[in-house]
Amino acid sequence: MFLLIHKFRYDKSKKYPILSTRDDIIVMVDEAHRTQYKGLAENMRTGLPNANYVAFTGTPLLGSKKLTYNWFGDRVSEYNFSQSVDDGSTVPLFYSRRVPEVWLNNDYLDDDVLDIIEEENLNEEETRLIENSSSRILEVIKRDDRLDKVARDIAHHFPRRGFLGKAMVVSVDKYTAVTMYDKVQHYWKLEKQAIIKERNQAKDKDERDKLKEMLNYMDKVEMAVIISEEDDEVKKFSDKGLDISEHRRKMNQITAEGYDIEDRFKDPNDPLQLVFVCAMWLTGFDVKSMSTLYLDKPMKSHTLMQAIARANRVYPNKPCGIIVDYVNVFKYMKKALADYANGDNESELPAKNIDQLIVYIDQTITEADDFLRSININLDSIIADSSTFDKLDKLRDAYNTIISNDDNKEKCKVILNTLINLYDASKPEIFENNWSNEKFSPLAYLHGLFNNTIDDDKIKRAKDGHTHIASPAPFLRRRGFSMLCKNENRCPVTKPDSGFLSSCFLSVVYASINTEYACIHLLDSCSVAAGETL
């Protein structure tokens, strides 16, 4: 028999009747959340006093009361977050703590206050408790200048991510969610104006094209507020200087194809890319293409775990989920992940600081270098070569050596794909950290060879078909491949710049030739969705 817990509603003034005293009844409860610990659940147990109860839940209530264990007993079987990542059922999570000048010290927020903040519709008593217990922190969270900083950062961060998946902005209440929508819209326009100015001033065509692609992406992005409806909400929002009418119309709108707002956000091809919420869609709402959660609301325990899990669904080319933390919620995240993952071993937690991605990149580069050395390919020797064309020739020779053995070919492909995926996942933070590693670009070039994005015939025609070859170094350097032109007599040595490489790195090498010279142009093959054209 399948039924909802709501079937056990009964007159509260009367005792629920006994339905059966049999002891061979098994009640299997899916999504054993709050409805399973009082009221309706008590009625069910009164009606079936000798039944055996089994619960399935991804987020058991493990607070001081440990309600899940008290009602259902100890764990019988566990499948945790780390196992899910290892099995490929979910992608790993990384958190990024941004705009530190507005971080909050929320150590003094007690559990009762956090429980109330997690609710979307507060009654008067709950509102008074929050105001009395944590007026200072709520005042800081909702302070206008602070929200401006967060909104400005979101407008900057969102179009510069490596994987341009969908995202949510989680605010402390409905009014702040609407306020954040308005502010992000404002800074979105300013960000576009700044990019237009930068594009117009750019002297390099490829840089202009890259900025143009970013602008095209930003033009297509649609945003929406998703909050529950309440009585007299137009007046309530108006009293705070906000207009909810247009947002409510959009939330209730059905497209000509019969899609509602949920369908649109779940569709990876729909322009609705960024939503502003405070409680809705944070539990039981799966959007596989969603990759980023901007968290600006204190949360804890199972509610926090449910929220961050919105970003860990598997989707093609999605390397990980990113949790952007604006309220220093990591203290609670560590505790929640310890409860639901692998105990208290922080190094094993599935949500790690995004800086760890850069560590992984360097480790993967070392692994790639060691592997190449094991088959007598020396990256240091290639990088040190004085001629740029010789570097490219040696990388082609290295590639031919690798693919001559099937085992070596497959192992190298795995390492290089891992490297590029890690690099993409770390954007834009890796640019902000000024990271560089001189071996990254040669490895990225090899990755391009594996993915058939390098046209060696055109390189050969440029080299062999003309009496004078202008140095390709300026073009290489602009694409972040400057270590390949180190010691080139036409190219001064500069700091390696890996900031503009992408997962495909080099798609086309073509000759721009006239009677006096030939140049090598290295162009990136990132899709428009990636927002990069180099």
Short mmCIF file of N, CA and C in Angstrom, two decimals, residues 10-169:
data_model
loop_
_atom_site.label_atom_id
_atom_site.label_comp_id
_atom_site.label_asym_id
_atom_site.label_seq_id
_atom_site.Cartn_x
_atom_site.Cartn_y
_atom_site.Cartn_z
N TYR A 10 -6.42 13.75 11.84
CA TYR A 10 -7.53 13.36 12.71
C TYR A 10 -7.86 14.51 13.65
N ASP A 11 -9.05 14.47 14.18
CA ASP A 11 -9.49 15.49 15.13
C ASP A 11 -8.53 15.51 16.33
N LYS A 12 -7.88 16.66 16.54
CA LYS A 12 -6.88 16.76 17.60
C LYS A 12 -7.47 16.56 19.00
N SER A 13 -8.76 16.74 19.12
CA SER A 13 -9.40 16.57 20.44
C SER A 13 -9.70 15.11 20.75
N LYS A 14 -9.48 14.24 19.77
CA LYS A 14 -9.78 12.82 19.96
C LYS A 14 -8.52 11.98 19.76
N LYS A 15 -8.51 10.82 20.39
CA LYS A 15 -7.38 9.90 20.24
C LYS A 15 -7.54 9.12 18.94
N TYR A 16 -6.43 8.96 18.22
CA TYR A 16 -6.48 8.24 16.95
C TYR A 16 -6.81 6.77 17.22
N PRO A 17 -7.68 6.17 16.43
CA PRO A 17 -8.10 4.78 16.67
C PRO A 17 -7.04 3.76 16.28
N ILE A 18 -7.07 2.60 16.88
CA ILE A 18 -6.19 1.50 16.53
C ILE A 18 -6.64 0.92 15.19
N LEU A 19 -5.72 0.82 14.26
CA LEU A 19 -6.02 0.24 12.95
C LEU A 19 -5.67 -1.24 12.89
N SER A 20 -4.55 -1.60 13.51
CA SER A 20 -4.13 -3.00 13.54
C SER A 20 -3.08 -3.18 14.63
N THR A 21 -3.15 -4.32 15.33
CA THR A 21 -2.14 -4.64 16.35
C THR A 21 -1.16 -5.68 15.85
N ARG A 22 -1.21 -6.01 14.58
CA ARG A 22 -0.30 -7.02 14.02
C ARG A 22 1.14 -6.53 14.13
N ASP A 23 2.06 -7.49 14.31
CA ASP A 23 3.47 -7.13 14.43
C ASP A 23 4.26 -7.50 13.18
N ASP A 24 3.57 -7.90 12.12
CA ASP A 24 4.26 -8.23 10.87
C ASP A 24 4.04 -7.17 9.80
N ILE A 25 3.62 -5.99 10.24
CA ILE A 25 3.45 -4.87 9.32
C ILE A 25 4.76 -4.08 9.25
N ILE A 26 5.22 -3.80 8.05
CA ILE A 26 6.44 -3.01 7.85
C ILE A 26 6.05 -1.69 7.19
N VAL A 27 6.38 -0.59 7.85
CA VAL A 27 6.12 0.74 7.31
C VAL A 27 7.44 1.31 6.81
N MET A 28 7.55 1.56 5.51
CA MET A 28 8.76 2.10 4.92
C MET A 28 8.50 3.56 4.55
N VAL A 29 9.23 4.45 5.19
CA VAL A 29 9.02 5.89 5.05
C VAL A 29 10.11 6.48 4.16
N ASP A 30 9.70 7.05 3.04
CA ASP A 30 10.66 7.72 2.16
C ASP A 30 10.69 9.21 2.49
N GLU A 31 11.88 9.82 2.36
CA GLU A 31 12.04 11.24 2.69
C GLU A 31 11.53 11.52 4.11
N ALA A 32 12.17 10.86 5.07
CA ALA A 32 11.73 10.96 6.47
C ALA A 32 12.17 12.30 7.07
N HIS A 33 11.42 13.34 6.75
CA HIS A 33 11.74 14.67 7.25
C HIS A 33 10.81 15.05 8.40
N ARG A 34 10.51 16.31 8.55
CA ARG A 34 9.87 16.81 9.76
C ARG A 34 8.47 16.25 10.00
N THR A 35 7.75 15.89 8.93
CA THR A 35 6.39 15.37 9.13
C THR A 35 6.39 14.01 9.80
N GLN A 36 7.56 13.40 9.96
CA GLN A 36 7.64 12.06 10.53
C GLN A 36 7.94 12.05 12.03
N TYR A 37 7.91 13.21 12.67
CA TYR A 37 8.34 13.25 14.06
C TYR A 37 7.30 13.85 15.01
N LYS A 38 6.11 14.14 14.54
CA LYS A 38 5.08 14.67 15.42
C LYS A 38 3.74 14.63 14.69
N GLY A 39 2.66 14.92 15.39
CA GLY A 39 1.35 15.06 14.77
C GLY A 39 0.92 13.87 13.96
N LEU A 40 1.03 13.98 12.65
CA LEU A 40 0.57 12.93 11.75
C LEU A 40 1.31 11.62 11.98
N ALA A 41 2.61 11.71 12.22
CA ALA A 41 3.40 10.50 12.47
C ALA A 41 2.98 9.83 13.77
N GLU A 42 2.66 10.64 14.79
CA GLU A 42 2.18 10.08 16.05
C GLU A 42 0.86 9.35 15.85
N ASN A 43 0.00 9.91 15.02
CA ASN A 43 -1.26 9.23 14.71
C ASN A 43 -1.01 7.89 14.04
N MET A 44 -0.08 7.86 13.09
CA MET A 44 0.22 6.61 12.40
C MET A 44 0.72 5.55 13.37
N ARG A 45 1.57 5.94 14.28
CA ARG A 45 2.11 4.97 15.24
C ARG A 45 1.06 4.55 16.27
N THR A 46 0.16 5.45 16.58
CA THR A 46 -0.95 5.07 17.47
C THR A 46 -1.84 4.05 16.78
N GLY A 47 -2.10 4.26 15.50
CA GLY A 47 -2.96 3.34 14.75
C GLY A 47 -2.30 2.01 14.45
N LEU A 48 -0.97 2.00 14.36
CA LEU A 48 -0.21 0.77 14.07
C LEU A 48 0.86 0.59 15.15
N PRO A 49 0.48 0.28 16.38
CA PRO A 49 1.42 0.30 17.51
C PRO A 49 2.51 -0.76 17.45
N ASN A 50 2.29 -1.85 16.75
CA ASN A 50 3.27 -2.94 16.72
C ASN A 50 4.00 -3.06 15.38
N ALA A 51 3.80 -2.09 14.52
CA ALA A 51 4.45 -2.13 13.21
C ALA A 51 5.94 -1.87 13.34
N ASN A 52 6.68 -2.29 12.32
CA ASN A 52 8.12 -2.04 12.24
C ASN A 52 8.34 -0.89 11.26
N TYR A 53 9.14 0.09 11.68
CA TYR A 53 9.31 1.31 10.90
C TYR A 53 10.74 1.42 10.36
N VAL A 54 10.84 1.66 9.06
CA VAL A 54 12.13 1.85 8.40
C VAL A 54 12.08 3.18 7.66
N ALA A 55 13.11 4.01 7.83
CA ALA A 55 13.14 5.34 7.22
C ALA A 55 14.26 5.45 6.19
N PHE A 56 13.98 6.17 5.12
CA PHE A 56 14.98 6.51 4.12
C PHE A 56 15.08 8.03 4.07
N THR A 57 16.27 8.55 4.25
CA THR A 57 16.46 10.00 4.19
C THR A 57 17.91 10.32 3.89
N GLY A 58 18.10 11.36 3.12
CA GLY A 58 19.46 11.82 2.86
C GLY A 58 19.95 12.78 3.91
N THR A 59 19.03 13.30 4.71
CA THR A 59 19.41 14.28 5.74
C THR A 59 18.66 13.99 7.04
N PRO A 60 19.08 12.96 7.77
CA PRO A 60 18.44 12.69 9.06
C PRO A 60 18.64 13.84 10.03
N LEU A 61 17.70 14.02 10.93
CA LEU A 61 17.82 15.08 11.94
C LEU A 61 18.78 14.60 13.01
N LEU A 62 19.99 15.19 13.02
CA LEU A 62 21.05 14.73 13.91
C LEU A 62 21.44 15.77 14.93
N GLY A 63 20.52 16.67 15.28
CA GLY A 63 20.81 17.68 16.30
C GLY A 63 20.87 17.06 17.67
N SER A 64 20.80 17.89 18.69
CA SER A 64 20.91 17.41 20.06
C SER A 64 19.82 16.40 20.39
N LYS A 65 18.66 16.53 19.76
CA LYS A 65 17.55 15.60 20.04
C LYS A 65 17.64 14.31 19.21
N LYS A 66 18.41 14.34 18.14
CA LYS A 66 18.58 13.17 17.27
C LYS A 66 17.23 12.50 16.98
N LEU A 67 16.30 13.28 16.46
CA LEU A 67 14.94 12.80 16.28
C LEU A 67 14.84 11.57 15.40
N THR A 68 15.63 11.53 14.33
CA THR A 68 15.53 10.40 13.41
C THR A 68 15.86 9.09 14.12
N TYR A 69 16.93 9.09 14.90
CA TYR A 69 17.32 7.88 15.61
C TYR A 69 16.31 7.52 16.70
N ASN A 70 15.81 8.54 17.37
CA ASN A 70 14.84 8.28 18.44
C ASN A 70 13.56 7.65 17.91
N TRP A 71 13.15 8.06 16.73
CA TRP A 71 11.89 7.57 16.17
C TRP A 71 12.06 6.27 15.38
N PHE A 72 13.21 6.11 14.73
CA PHE A 72 13.36 4.96 13.84
C PHE A 72 14.47 4.00 14.27
N GLY A 73 15.27 4.36 15.24
CA GLY A 73 16.38 3.51 15.64
C GLY A 73 17.67 3.89 14.94
N ASP A 74 18.74 3.12 15.21
CA ASP A 74 20.05 3.42 14.66
C ASP A 74 20.10 3.14 13.16
N ARG A 75 21.19 3.60 12.55
CA ARG A 75 21.38 3.38 11.12
C ARG A 75 21.49 1.88 10.82
N VAL A 76 20.83 1.48 9.77
CA VAL A 76 20.94 0.10 9.28
C VAL A 76 21.96 0.04 8.15
N SER A 77 21.89 1.02 7.26
CA SER A 77 22.81 1.10 6.13
C SER A 77 23.02 2.56 5.78
N GLU A 78 24.22 2.87 5.31
CA GLU A 78 24.54 4.27 5.02
C GLU A 78 25.23 4.38 3.67
N TYR A 79 24.82 5.36 2.91
CA TYR A 79 25.49 5.71 1.65
C TYR A 79 25.74 7.21 1.72
N ASN A 80 27.00 7.60 1.97
CA ASN A 80 27.26 9.00 2.28
C ASN A 80 27.71 9.80 1.06
N PHE A 81 27.94 11.08 1.30
CA PHE A 81 28.30 12.00 0.22
C PHE A 81 29.61 11.58 -0.45
N SER A 82 30.58 11.19 0.33
CA SER A 82 31.87 10.81 -0.24
C SER A 82 31.73 9.60 -1.15
N GLN A 83 30.96 8.61 -0.72
CA GLN A 83 30.74 7.44 -1.56
C GLN A 83 30.04 7.83 -2.86
N SER A 84 29.09 8.74 -2.75
CA SER A 84 28.35 9.18 -3.93
C SER A 84 29.27 9.84 -4.94
N VAL A 85 30.21 10.65 -4.45
CA VAL A 85 31.18 11.30 -5.34
C VAL A 85 32.10 10.26 -5.95
N ASP A 86 32.58 9.32 -5.12
CA ASP A 86 33.48 8.28 -5.62
C ASP A 86 32.81 7.42 -6.69
N ASP A 87 31.52 7.19 -6.54
CA ASP A 87 30.78 6.37 -7.50
C ASP A 87 30.38 7.13 -8.75
N GLY A 88 30.56 8.44 -8.73
CA GLY A 88 30.14 9.25 -9.87
C GLY A 88 28.66 9.57 -9.88
N SER A 89 27.98 9.32 -8.75
CA SER A 89 26.55 9.64 -8.68
C SER A 89 26.31 11.12 -8.47
N THR A 90 27.27 11.79 -7.87
CA THR A 90 27.22 13.25 -7.70
C THR A 90 28.60 13.81 -8.02
N VAL A 91 28.66 15.12 -8.24
CA VAL A 91 29.95 15.78 -8.45
C VAL A 91 30.43 16.34 -7.11
N PRO A 92 31.73 16.52 -6.93
CA PRO A 92 32.23 17.09 -5.67
C PRO A 92 31.81 18.53 -5.49
N LEU A 93 31.80 18.97 -4.25
CA LEU A 93 31.44 20.34 -3.91
C LEU A 93 32.67 21.09 -3.42
N PHE A 94 32.77 22.35 -3.84
CA PHE A 94 33.82 23.24 -3.36
C PHE A 94 33.17 24.54 -2.92
N TYR A 95 33.72 25.13 -1.87
CA TYR A 95 33.16 26.39 -1.40
C TYR A 95 34.17 27.51 -1.59
N SER A 96 33.65 28.68 -1.85
CA SER A 96 34.48 29.88 -2.05
C SER A 96 33.96 30.97 -1.13
N ARG A 97 34.79 31.41 -0.20
CA ARG A 97 34.40 32.49 0.71
C ARG A 97 34.86 33.81 0.10
N ARG A 98 33.90 34.62 -0.30
CA ARG A 98 34.22 35.82 -1.06
C ARG A 98 33.88 37.07 -0.28
N VAL A 99 34.28 38.23 -0.85
CA VAL A 99 34.13 39.56 -0.25
C VAL A 99 34.36 39.52 1.26
N PRO A 100 35.58 39.24 1.72
CA PRO A 100 35.84 39.06 3.15
C PRO A 100 35.57 40.29 3.99
N GLU A 101 35.56 41.47 3.37
CA GLU A 101 35.32 42.67 4.16
C GLU A 101 33.91 42.71 4.73
N VAL A 102 33.03 41.83 4.26
CA VAL A 102 31.68 41.80 4.82
C VAL A 102 31.35 40.44 5.41
N TRP A 103 32.38 39.66 5.75
CA TRP A 103 32.13 38.40 6.44
C TRP A 103 31.47 38.68 7.78
N LEU A 104 30.76 37.68 8.27
CA LEU A 104 30.05 37.82 9.53
C LEU A 104 30.60 36.83 10.55
N ASN A 105 30.66 37.27 11.79
CA ASN A 105 30.99 36.36 12.87
C ASN A 105 29.68 35.92 13.50
N ASN A 106 29.15 34.77 13.07
CA ASN A 106 27.84 34.35 13.53
C ASN A 106 27.91 33.23 14.56
N ASP A 107 29.00 33.20 15.34
CA ASP A 107 29.17 32.15 16.33
C ASP A 107 28.05 32.16 17.37
N TYR A 108 27.50 33.34 17.62
CA TYR A 108 26.53 33.44 18.70
C TYR A 108 25.10 33.16 18.25
N LEU A 109 24.90 32.79 17.00
CA LEU A 109 23.55 32.43 16.55
C LEU A 109 23.20 31.05 17.10
N ASP A 110 22.21 30.98 17.99
CA ASP A 110 21.86 29.69 18.56
C ASP A 110 20.94 28.92 17.62
N ASP A 111 20.75 27.63 17.91
CA ASP A 111 20.00 26.76 17.02
C ASP A 111 18.56 27.20 16.85
N ASP A 112 17.93 27.70 17.92
CA ASP A 112 16.53 28.12 17.81
C ASP A 112 16.38 29.25 16.81
N VAL A 113 17.31 30.21 16.85
CA VAL A 113 17.24 31.33 15.92
C VAL A 113 17.48 30.86 14.49
N LEU A 114 18.46 29.96 14.31
CA LEU A 114 18.72 29.44 12.97
C LEU A 114 17.53 28.67 12.43
N ASP A 115 16.86 27.92 13.29
CA ASP A 115 15.67 27.18 12.85
C ASP A 115 14.61 28.13 12.32
N ILE A 116 14.44 29.27 13.00
CA ILE A 116 13.43 30.23 12.57
C ILE A 116 13.85 30.92 11.28
N ILE A 117 15.12 31.29 11.17
CA ILE A 117 15.61 31.94 9.96
C ILE A 117 15.39 31.06 8.74
N GLU A 118 15.46 29.73 8.93
CA GLU A 118 15.30 28.81 7.82
C GLU A 118 13.88 28.81 7.27
N GLU A 119 12.90 29.26 8.08
CA GLU A 119 11.52 29.30 7.62
C GLU A 119 11.32 30.49 6.68
N GLU A 120 10.38 30.36 5.76
CA GLU A 120 10.13 31.43 4.80
C GLU A 120 9.06 32.40 5.31
N ASN A 121 8.03 31.89 5.94
CA ASN A 121 6.94 32.73 6.43
C ASN A 121 6.98 32.75 7.96
N LEU A 122 7.42 33.85 8.54
CA LEU A 122 7.55 33.96 9.98
C LEU A 122 6.31 34.60 10.57
N ASN A 123 5.83 34.04 11.70
CA ASN A 123 4.74 34.69 12.39
C ASN A 123 5.30 35.78 13.30
N GLU A 124 4.43 36.51 13.98
CA GLU A 124 4.87 37.65 14.79
C GLU A 124 5.79 37.20 15.93
N GLU A 125 5.46 36.08 16.57
CA GLU A 125 6.29 35.60 17.68
C GLU A 125 7.69 35.23 17.20
N GLU A 126 7.77 34.56 16.05
CA GLU A 126 9.07 34.19 15.50
C GLU A 126 9.87 35.42 15.10
N THR A 127 9.20 36.40 14.53
CA THR A 127 9.87 37.64 14.15
C THR A 127 10.44 38.34 15.38
N ARG A 128 9.68 38.38 16.46
CA ARG A 128 10.16 39.02 17.69
C ARG A 128 11.37 38.28 18.25
N LEU A 129 11.34 36.94 18.21
CA LEU A 129 12.46 36.16 18.73
C LEU A 129 13.74 36.47 17.96
N ILE A 130 13.63 36.54 16.65
CA ILE A 130 14.80 36.86 15.83
C ILE A 130 15.31 38.25 16.16
N GLU A 131 14.40 39.20 16.23
CA GLU A 131 14.80 40.58 16.49
C GLU A 131 15.43 40.73 17.86
N ASN A 132 14.93 40.01 18.84
CA ASN A 132 15.47 40.11 20.20
C ASN A 132 16.79 39.36 20.34
N SER A 133 16.92 38.21 19.64
CA SER A 133 18.09 37.35 19.84
C SER A 133 19.24 37.70 18.92
N SER A 134 18.93 38.21 17.75
CA SER A 134 20.00 38.38 16.77
C SER A 134 19.80 39.62 15.92
N SER A 135 19.30 40.68 16.54
CA SER A 135 19.03 41.89 15.77
C SER A 135 20.29 42.42 15.12
N ARG A 136 21.41 42.28 15.80
CA ARG A 136 22.66 42.84 15.26
C ARG A 136 23.08 42.10 13.99
N ILE A 137 23.05 40.77 14.03
CA ILE A 137 23.51 40.04 12.85
C ILE A 137 22.55 40.20 11.68
N LEU A 138 21.24 40.23 11.95
CA LEU A 138 20.29 40.46 10.87
C LEU A 138 20.43 41.86 10.30
N GLU A 139 20.72 42.80 11.18
CA GLU A 139 20.94 44.17 10.72
C GLU A 139 22.15 44.23 9.80
N VAL A 140 23.20 43.49 10.15
CA VAL A 140 24.40 43.46 9.31
C VAL A 140 24.11 42.75 7.99
N ILE A 141 23.44 41.60 8.06
CA ILE A 141 23.14 40.83 6.85
C ILE A 141 22.35 41.65 5.84
N LYS A 142 21.38 42.41 6.34
CA LYS A 142 20.47 43.15 5.45
C LYS A 142 20.89 44.60 5.24
N ARG A 143 22.05 44.96 5.76
CA ARG A 143 22.52 46.33 5.60
C ARG A 143 22.71 46.64 4.11
N ASP A 144 22.27 47.79 3.70
CA ASP A 144 22.21 48.11 2.27
C ASP A 144 23.59 48.10 1.62
N ASP A 145 24.59 48.67 2.29
CA ASP A 145 25.92 48.72 1.68
C ASP A 145 26.52 47.32 1.57
N ARG A 146 26.20 46.45 2.53
CA ARG A 146 26.69 45.08 2.45
C ARG A 146 26.04 44.34 1.28
N LEU A 147 24.75 44.48 1.12
CA LEU A 147 24.05 43.84 0.01
C LEU A 147 24.57 44.34 -1.33
N ASP A 148 24.96 45.62 -1.38
CA ASP A 148 25.56 46.16 -2.61
C ASP A 148 26.85 45.42 -2.95
N LYS A 149 27.68 45.18 -1.94
CA LYS A 149 28.95 44.49 -2.19
C LYS A 149 28.71 43.06 -2.67
N VAL A 150 27.77 42.38 -2.04
CA VAL A 150 27.47 41.01 -2.44
C VAL A 150 26.90 40.98 -3.86
N ALA A 151 25.97 41.89 -4.16
CA ALA A 151 25.36 41.94 -5.49
C ALA A 151 26.40 42.25 -6.56
N ARG A 152 27.30 43.17 -6.27
CA ARG A 152 28.36 43.52 -7.23
C ARG A 152 29.25 42.30 -7.49
N ASP A 153 29.54 41.54 -6.44
CA ASP A 153 30.39 40.37 -6.61
C ASP A 153 29.68 39.29 -7.43
N ILE A 154 28.39 39.09 -7.20
CA ILE A 154 27.64 38.11 -7.98
C ILE A 154 27.62 38.50 -9.46
N ALA A 155 27.39 39.77 -9.75
CA ALA A 155 27.36 40.23 -11.14
C ALA A 155 28.71 40.03 -11.82
N HIS A 156 29.79 40.14 -11.06
CA HIS A 156 31.12 39.93 -11.62
C HIS A 156 31.44 38.45 -11.75
N HIS A 157 31.11 37.67 -10.74
CA HIS A 157 31.50 36.26 -10.68
C HIS A 157 30.71 35.40 -11.66
N PHE A 158 29.40 35.63 -11.76
CA PHE A 158 28.52 34.72 -12.49
C PHE A 158 28.93 34.51 -13.95
N PRO A 159 29.21 35.55 -14.74
CA PRO A 159 29.55 35.31 -16.15
C PRO A 159 30.98 34.85 -16.38
N ARG A 160 31.79 34.79 -15.33
CA ARG A 160 33.20 34.43 -15.47
C ARG A 160 33.50 33.02 -14.97
N ARG A 161 32.49 32.27 -14.63
CA ARG A 161 32.70 30.90 -14.16
C ARG A 161 33.19 30.01 -15.29
N GLY A 162 33.89 28.94 -14.93
CA GLY A 162 34.36 28.01 -15.95
C GLY A 162 33.22 27.23 -16.58
N PHE A 163 32.33 26.70 -15.75
CA PHE A 163 31.13 26.02 -16.25
C PHE A 163 29.94 26.93 -15.99
N LEU A 164 29.29 27.36 -17.04
CA LEU A 164 28.22 28.35 -16.92
C LEU A 164 26.88 27.67 -16.69
N GLY A 165 26.77 26.99 -15.55
CA GLY A 165 25.52 26.35 -15.18
C GLY A 165 24.57 27.33 -14.52
N LYS A 166 23.40 26.83 -14.18
CA LYS A 166 22.41 27.67 -13.51
C LYS A 166 22.80 27.88 -12.05
N ALA A 167 22.17 28.87 -11.41
CA ALA A 167 22.59 29.23 -10.06
C ALA A 167 21.43 29.78 -9.26
N MET A 168 21.57 29.70 -7.93
CA MET A 168 20.62 30.29 -7.00
C MET A 168 21.33 31.26 -6.08
N VAL A 169 20.64 32.35 -5.74
CA VAL A 169 21.09 33.26 -4.69
C VAL A 169 20.13 33.06 -3.52
#
